[in-house]
PDB file of C-alpha atoms in Angstrom:
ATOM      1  CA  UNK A   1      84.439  84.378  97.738  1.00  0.00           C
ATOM      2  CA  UNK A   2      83.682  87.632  98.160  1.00  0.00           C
ATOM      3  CA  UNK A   3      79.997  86.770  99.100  1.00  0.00           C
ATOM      4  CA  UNK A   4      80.944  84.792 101.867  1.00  0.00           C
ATOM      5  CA  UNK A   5      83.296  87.900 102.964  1.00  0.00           C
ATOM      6  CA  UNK A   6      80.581  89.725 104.012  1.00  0.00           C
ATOM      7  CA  UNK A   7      78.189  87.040 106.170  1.00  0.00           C
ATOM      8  CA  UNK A   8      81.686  86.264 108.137  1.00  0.00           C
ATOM      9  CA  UNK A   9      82.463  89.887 108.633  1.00  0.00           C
ATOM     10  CA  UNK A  10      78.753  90.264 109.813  1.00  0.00           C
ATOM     11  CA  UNK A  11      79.090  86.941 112.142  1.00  0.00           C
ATOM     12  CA  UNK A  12      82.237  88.621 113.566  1.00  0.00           C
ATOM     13  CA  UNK A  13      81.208  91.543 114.736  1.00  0.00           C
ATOM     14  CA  UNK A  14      78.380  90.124 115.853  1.00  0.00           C
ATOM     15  CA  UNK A  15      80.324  87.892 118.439  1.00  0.00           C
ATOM     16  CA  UNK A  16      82.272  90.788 119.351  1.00  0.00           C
ATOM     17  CA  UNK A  17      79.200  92.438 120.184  1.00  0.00           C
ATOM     18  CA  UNK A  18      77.595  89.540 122.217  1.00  0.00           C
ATOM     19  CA  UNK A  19      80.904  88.668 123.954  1.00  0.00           C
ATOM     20  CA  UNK A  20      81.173  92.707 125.244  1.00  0.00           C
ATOM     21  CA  UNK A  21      77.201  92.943 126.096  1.00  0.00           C
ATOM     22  CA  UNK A  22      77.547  89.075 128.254  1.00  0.00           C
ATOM     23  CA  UNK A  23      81.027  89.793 129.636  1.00  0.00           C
ATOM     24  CA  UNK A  24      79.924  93.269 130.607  1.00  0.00           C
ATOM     25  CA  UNK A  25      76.389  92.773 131.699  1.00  0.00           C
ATOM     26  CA  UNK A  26      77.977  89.741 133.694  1.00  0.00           C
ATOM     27  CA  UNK A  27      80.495  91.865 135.600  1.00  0.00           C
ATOM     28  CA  UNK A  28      78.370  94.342 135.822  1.00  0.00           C
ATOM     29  CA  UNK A  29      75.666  91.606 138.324  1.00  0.00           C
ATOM     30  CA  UNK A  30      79.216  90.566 140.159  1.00  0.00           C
ATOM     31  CA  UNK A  31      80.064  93.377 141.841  1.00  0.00           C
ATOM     32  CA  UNK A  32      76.356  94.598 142.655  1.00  0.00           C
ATOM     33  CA  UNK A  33      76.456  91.235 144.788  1.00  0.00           C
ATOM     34  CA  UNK A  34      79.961  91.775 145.932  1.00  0.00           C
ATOM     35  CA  UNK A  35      78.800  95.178 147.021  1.00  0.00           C
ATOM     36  CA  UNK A  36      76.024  93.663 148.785  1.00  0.00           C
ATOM     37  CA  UNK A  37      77.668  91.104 150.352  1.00  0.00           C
ATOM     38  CA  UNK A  38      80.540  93.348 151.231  1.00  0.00           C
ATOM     39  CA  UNK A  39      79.021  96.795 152.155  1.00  0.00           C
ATOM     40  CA  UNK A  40      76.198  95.016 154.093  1.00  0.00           C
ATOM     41  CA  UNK A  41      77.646  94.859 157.105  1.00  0.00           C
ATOM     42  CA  UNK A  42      79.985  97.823 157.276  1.00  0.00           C
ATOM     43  CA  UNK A  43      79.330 101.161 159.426  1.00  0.00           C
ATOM     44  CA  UNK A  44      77.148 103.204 156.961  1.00  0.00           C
ATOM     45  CA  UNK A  45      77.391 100.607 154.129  1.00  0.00           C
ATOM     46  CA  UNK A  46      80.506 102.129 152.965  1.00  0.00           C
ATOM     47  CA  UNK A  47      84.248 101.866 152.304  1.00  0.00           C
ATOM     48  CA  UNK A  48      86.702 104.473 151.876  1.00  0.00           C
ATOM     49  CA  UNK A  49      88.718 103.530 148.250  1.00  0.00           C
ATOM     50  CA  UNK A  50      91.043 106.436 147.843  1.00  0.00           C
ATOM     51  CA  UNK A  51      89.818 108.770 150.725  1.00  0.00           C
ATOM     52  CA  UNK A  52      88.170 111.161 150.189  1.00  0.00           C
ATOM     53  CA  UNK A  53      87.454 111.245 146.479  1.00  0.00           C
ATOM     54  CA  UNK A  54      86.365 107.664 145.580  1.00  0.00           C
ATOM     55  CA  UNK A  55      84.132 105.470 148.257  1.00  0.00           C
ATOM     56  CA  UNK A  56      81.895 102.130 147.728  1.00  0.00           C
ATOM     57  CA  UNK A  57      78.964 103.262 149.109  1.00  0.00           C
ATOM     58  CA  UNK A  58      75.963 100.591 148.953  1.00  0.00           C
ATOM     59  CA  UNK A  59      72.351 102.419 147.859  1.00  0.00           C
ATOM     60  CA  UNK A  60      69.570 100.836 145.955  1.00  0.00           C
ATOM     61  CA  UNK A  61      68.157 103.073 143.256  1.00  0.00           C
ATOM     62  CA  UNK A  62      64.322 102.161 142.827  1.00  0.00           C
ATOM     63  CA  UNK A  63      63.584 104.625 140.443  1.00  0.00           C
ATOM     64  CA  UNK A  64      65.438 105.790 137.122  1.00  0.00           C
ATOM     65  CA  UNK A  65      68.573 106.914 136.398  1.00  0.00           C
ATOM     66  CA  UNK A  66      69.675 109.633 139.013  1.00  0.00           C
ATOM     67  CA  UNK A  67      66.415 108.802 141.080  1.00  0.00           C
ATOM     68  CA  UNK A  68      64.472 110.598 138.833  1.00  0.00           C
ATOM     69  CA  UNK A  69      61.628 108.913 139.177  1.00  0.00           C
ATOM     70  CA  UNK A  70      61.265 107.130 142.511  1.00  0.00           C
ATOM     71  CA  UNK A  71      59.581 103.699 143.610  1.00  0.00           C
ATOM     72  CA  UNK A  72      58.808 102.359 140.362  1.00  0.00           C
ATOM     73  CA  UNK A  73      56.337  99.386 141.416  1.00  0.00           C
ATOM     74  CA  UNK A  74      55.406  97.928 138.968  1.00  0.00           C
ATOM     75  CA  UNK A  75      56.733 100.029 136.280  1.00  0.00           C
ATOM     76  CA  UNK A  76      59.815  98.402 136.854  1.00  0.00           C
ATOM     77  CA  UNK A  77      58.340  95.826 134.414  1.00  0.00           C
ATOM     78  CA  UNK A  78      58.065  98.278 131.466  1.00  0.00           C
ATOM     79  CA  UNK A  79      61.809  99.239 131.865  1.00  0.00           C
ATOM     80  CA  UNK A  80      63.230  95.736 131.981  1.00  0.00           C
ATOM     81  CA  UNK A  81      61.186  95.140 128.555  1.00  0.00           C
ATOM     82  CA  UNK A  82      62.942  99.080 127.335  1.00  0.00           C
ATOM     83  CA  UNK A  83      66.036  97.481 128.605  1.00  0.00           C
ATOM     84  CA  UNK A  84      65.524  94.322 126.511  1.00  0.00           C
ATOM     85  CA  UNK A  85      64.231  96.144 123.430  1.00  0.00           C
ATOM     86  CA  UNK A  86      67.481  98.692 123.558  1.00  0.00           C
ATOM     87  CA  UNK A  87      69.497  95.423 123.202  1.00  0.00           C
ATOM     88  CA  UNK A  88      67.375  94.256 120.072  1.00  0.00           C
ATOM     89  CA  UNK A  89      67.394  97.782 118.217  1.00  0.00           C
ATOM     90  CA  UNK A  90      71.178  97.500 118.690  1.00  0.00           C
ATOM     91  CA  UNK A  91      71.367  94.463 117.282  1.00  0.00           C
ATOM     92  CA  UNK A  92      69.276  95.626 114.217  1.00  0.00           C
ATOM     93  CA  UNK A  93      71.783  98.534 114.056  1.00  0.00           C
ATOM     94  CA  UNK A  94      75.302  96.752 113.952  1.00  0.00           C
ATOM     95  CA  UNK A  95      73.497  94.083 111.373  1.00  0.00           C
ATOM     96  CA  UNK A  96      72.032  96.984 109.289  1.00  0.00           C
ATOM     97  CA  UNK A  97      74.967  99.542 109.373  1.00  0.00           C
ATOM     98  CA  UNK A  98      78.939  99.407 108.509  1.00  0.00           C
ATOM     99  CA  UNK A  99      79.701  99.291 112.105  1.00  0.00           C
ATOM    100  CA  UNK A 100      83.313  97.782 112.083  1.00  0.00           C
ATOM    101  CA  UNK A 101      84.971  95.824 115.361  1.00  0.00           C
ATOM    102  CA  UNK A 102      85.098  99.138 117.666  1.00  0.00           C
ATOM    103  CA  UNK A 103      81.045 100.185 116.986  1.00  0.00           C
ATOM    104  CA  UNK A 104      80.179  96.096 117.683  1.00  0.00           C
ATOM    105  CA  UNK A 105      82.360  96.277 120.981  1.00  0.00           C
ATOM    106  CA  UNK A 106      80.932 100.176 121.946  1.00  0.00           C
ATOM    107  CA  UNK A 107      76.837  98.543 121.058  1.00  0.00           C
ATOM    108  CA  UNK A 108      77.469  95.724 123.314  1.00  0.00           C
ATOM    109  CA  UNK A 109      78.798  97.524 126.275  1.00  0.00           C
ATOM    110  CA  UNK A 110      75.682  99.533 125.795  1.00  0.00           C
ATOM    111  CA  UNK A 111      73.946  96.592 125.889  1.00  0.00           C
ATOM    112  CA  UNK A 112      75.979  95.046 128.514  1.00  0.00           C
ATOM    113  CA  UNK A 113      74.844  98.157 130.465  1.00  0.00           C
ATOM    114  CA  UNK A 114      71.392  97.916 129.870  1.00  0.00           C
ATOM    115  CA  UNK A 115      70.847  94.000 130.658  1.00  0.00           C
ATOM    116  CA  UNK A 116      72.827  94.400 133.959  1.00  0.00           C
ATOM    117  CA  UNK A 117      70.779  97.178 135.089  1.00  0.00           C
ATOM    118  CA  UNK A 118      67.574  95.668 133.486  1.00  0.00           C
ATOM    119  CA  UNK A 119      67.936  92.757 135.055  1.00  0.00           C
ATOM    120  CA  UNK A 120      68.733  94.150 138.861  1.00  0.00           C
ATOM    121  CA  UNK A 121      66.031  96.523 138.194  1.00  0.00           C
ATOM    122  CA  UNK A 122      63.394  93.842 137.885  1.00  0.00           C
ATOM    123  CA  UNK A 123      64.572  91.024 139.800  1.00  0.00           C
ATOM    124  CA  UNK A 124      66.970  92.597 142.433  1.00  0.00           C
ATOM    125  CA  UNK A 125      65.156  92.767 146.007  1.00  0.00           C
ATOM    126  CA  UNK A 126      65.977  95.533 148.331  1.00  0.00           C
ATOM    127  CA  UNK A 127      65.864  96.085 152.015  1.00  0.00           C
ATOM    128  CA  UNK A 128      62.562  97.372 153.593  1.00  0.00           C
ATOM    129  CA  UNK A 129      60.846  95.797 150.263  1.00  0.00           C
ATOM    130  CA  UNK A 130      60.343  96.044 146.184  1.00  0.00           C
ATOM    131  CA  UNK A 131      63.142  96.175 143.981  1.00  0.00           C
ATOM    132  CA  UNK A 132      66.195  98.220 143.032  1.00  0.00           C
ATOM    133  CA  UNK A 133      68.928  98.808 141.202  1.00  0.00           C
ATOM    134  CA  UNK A 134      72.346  98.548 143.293  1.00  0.00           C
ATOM    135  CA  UNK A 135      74.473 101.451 142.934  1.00  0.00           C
ATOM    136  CA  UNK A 136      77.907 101.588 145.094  1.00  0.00           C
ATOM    137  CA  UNK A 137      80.572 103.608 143.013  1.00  0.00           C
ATOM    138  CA  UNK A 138      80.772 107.165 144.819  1.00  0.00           C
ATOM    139  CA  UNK A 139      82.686 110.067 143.442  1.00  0.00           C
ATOM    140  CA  UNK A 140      83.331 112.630 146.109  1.00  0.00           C
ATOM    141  CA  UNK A 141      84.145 116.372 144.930  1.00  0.00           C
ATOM    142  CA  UNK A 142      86.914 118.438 146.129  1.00  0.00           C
ATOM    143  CA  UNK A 143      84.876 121.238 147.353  1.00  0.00           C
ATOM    144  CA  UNK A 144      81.995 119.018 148.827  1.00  0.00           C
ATOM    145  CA  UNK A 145      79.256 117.109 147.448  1.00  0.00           C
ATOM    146  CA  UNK A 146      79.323 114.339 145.396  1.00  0.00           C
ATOM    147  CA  UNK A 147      78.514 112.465 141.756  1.00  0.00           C
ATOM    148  CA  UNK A 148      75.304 110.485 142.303  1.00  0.00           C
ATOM    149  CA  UNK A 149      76.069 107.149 143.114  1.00  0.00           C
ATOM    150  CA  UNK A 150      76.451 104.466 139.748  1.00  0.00           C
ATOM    151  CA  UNK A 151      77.722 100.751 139.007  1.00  0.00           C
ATOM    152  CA  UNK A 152      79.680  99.519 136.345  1.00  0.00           C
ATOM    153  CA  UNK A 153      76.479  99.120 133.986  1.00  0.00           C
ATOM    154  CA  UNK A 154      76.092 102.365 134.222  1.00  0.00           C
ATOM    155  CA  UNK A 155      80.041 103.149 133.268  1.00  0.00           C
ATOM    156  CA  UNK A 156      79.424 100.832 130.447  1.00  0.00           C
ATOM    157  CA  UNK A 157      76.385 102.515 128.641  1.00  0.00           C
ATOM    158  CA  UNK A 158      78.585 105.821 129.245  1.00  0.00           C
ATOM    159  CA  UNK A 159      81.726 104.158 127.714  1.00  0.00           C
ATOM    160  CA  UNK A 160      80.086 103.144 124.905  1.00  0.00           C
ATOM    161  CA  UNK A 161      78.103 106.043 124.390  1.00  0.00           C
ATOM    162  CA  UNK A 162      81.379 108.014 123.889  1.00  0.00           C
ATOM    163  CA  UNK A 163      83.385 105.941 122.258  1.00  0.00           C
ATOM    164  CA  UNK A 164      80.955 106.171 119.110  1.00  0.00           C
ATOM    165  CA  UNK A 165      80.260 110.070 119.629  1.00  0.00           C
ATOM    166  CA  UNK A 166      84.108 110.329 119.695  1.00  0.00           C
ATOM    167  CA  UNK A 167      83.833 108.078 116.558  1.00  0.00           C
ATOM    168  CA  UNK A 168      81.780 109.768 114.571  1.00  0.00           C
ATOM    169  CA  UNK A 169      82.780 113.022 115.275  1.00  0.00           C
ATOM    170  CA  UNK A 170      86.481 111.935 114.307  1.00  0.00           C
ATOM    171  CA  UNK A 171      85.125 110.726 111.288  1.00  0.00           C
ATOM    172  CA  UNK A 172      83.304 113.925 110.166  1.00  0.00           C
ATOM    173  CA  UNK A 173      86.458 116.089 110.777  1.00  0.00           C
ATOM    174  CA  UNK A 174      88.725 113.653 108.913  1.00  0.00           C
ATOM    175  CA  UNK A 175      85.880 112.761 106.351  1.00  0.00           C
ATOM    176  CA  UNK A 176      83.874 116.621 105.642  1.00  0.00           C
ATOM    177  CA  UNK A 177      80.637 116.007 103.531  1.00  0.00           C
ATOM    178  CA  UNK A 178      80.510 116.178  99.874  1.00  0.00           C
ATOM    179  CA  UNK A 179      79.357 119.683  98.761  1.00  0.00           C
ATOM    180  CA  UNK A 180      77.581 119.739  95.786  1.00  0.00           C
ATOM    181  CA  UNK A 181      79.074 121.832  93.102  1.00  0.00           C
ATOM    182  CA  UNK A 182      77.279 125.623  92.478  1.00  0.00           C
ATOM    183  CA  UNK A 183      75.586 126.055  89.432  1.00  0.00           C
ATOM    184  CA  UNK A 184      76.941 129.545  87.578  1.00  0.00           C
TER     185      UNK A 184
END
């Protein structure tokens, strides 16, 4: 019995894991065609939210994250393959490691956030030509300025990314390594 325990658990988290990275990656392609559709045809391609702090701004990102690096070409091709390998190696990690219900659902919001983007980053077409990633969250500053511009991929990866940082450091402060004991 207890062999079977373990396949099952595995098989469980698994779906967990899928369920996040499809549901996630899934919303995340919604509303970057909502946003099109919607903040297409408004004045500046934008819509006051809660005025002034949050906006939907339409932009397309053809470069990395932040803009980084700009017009990709065709090295958009070698980040949708990164963006499908980062879904693999997290795969291999929640099959290889202890990761419990909350590490599957944190992995596949990562990967929820990397297929959304990965596929809009490769396949999305943008005005005035090549591709891009749509970005239309905006995050105005009290004193000016603003956040760069993300989706809800992007909130995903970062979700994710804290939950198990938050995780694991929660674990080490409730859990302190084993010293070993001094010799004397």
């Amino acid at each position: 019995m207890h062999a079977l325990r373990a396949p099952r658990e595995q098989l469980r988290r698994l779906a967990w894991f899928t369920a996040t990275g499809l549901l996630g990656g899934g919303c995340d392609l919604h509303t970057k065609a909502w946003a099109e559709h919607t903040l297409a045809g408004r004045p500046g391609m934008s819509m006051a939210v809660i005025d002034p702090w949050l906006e939907l701004s339409l932009s397309y990102n053809r470069g990395t994250a932040f803009s980084v690096i700009r017009d990709l070409g065709a090295g958009r091709w070698v980040l949708g393959v990164v963006a499908l390998a980062v879904v693999v190696a997290l795969v291999v990690i929640l099959v290889r490691t202890r990761a419990d219900r909350v590490d599957a659902l944190a992995l596949g919001a990562i990967a929820g956030g990397a297929l959304g983007n990965g596929i809009d980053r490769v396949f999305r077409l943008a005005p005035g030509g090549g591709t891009g990633v749509v970005d239309f969250v905006k995050l105005n500053y009290p004193w000016g300025g603003s956040w760069p511009v993300f989706n809800v991929a992007d909130v995903l990866v970062a979700c994710g990314v804290i939950v198990l940082l938050l995780r694991r450091a929660l674990d080490r402060s409730t859990h302190p390594p084993a010293t070993a004991p001094s010799s004397g």
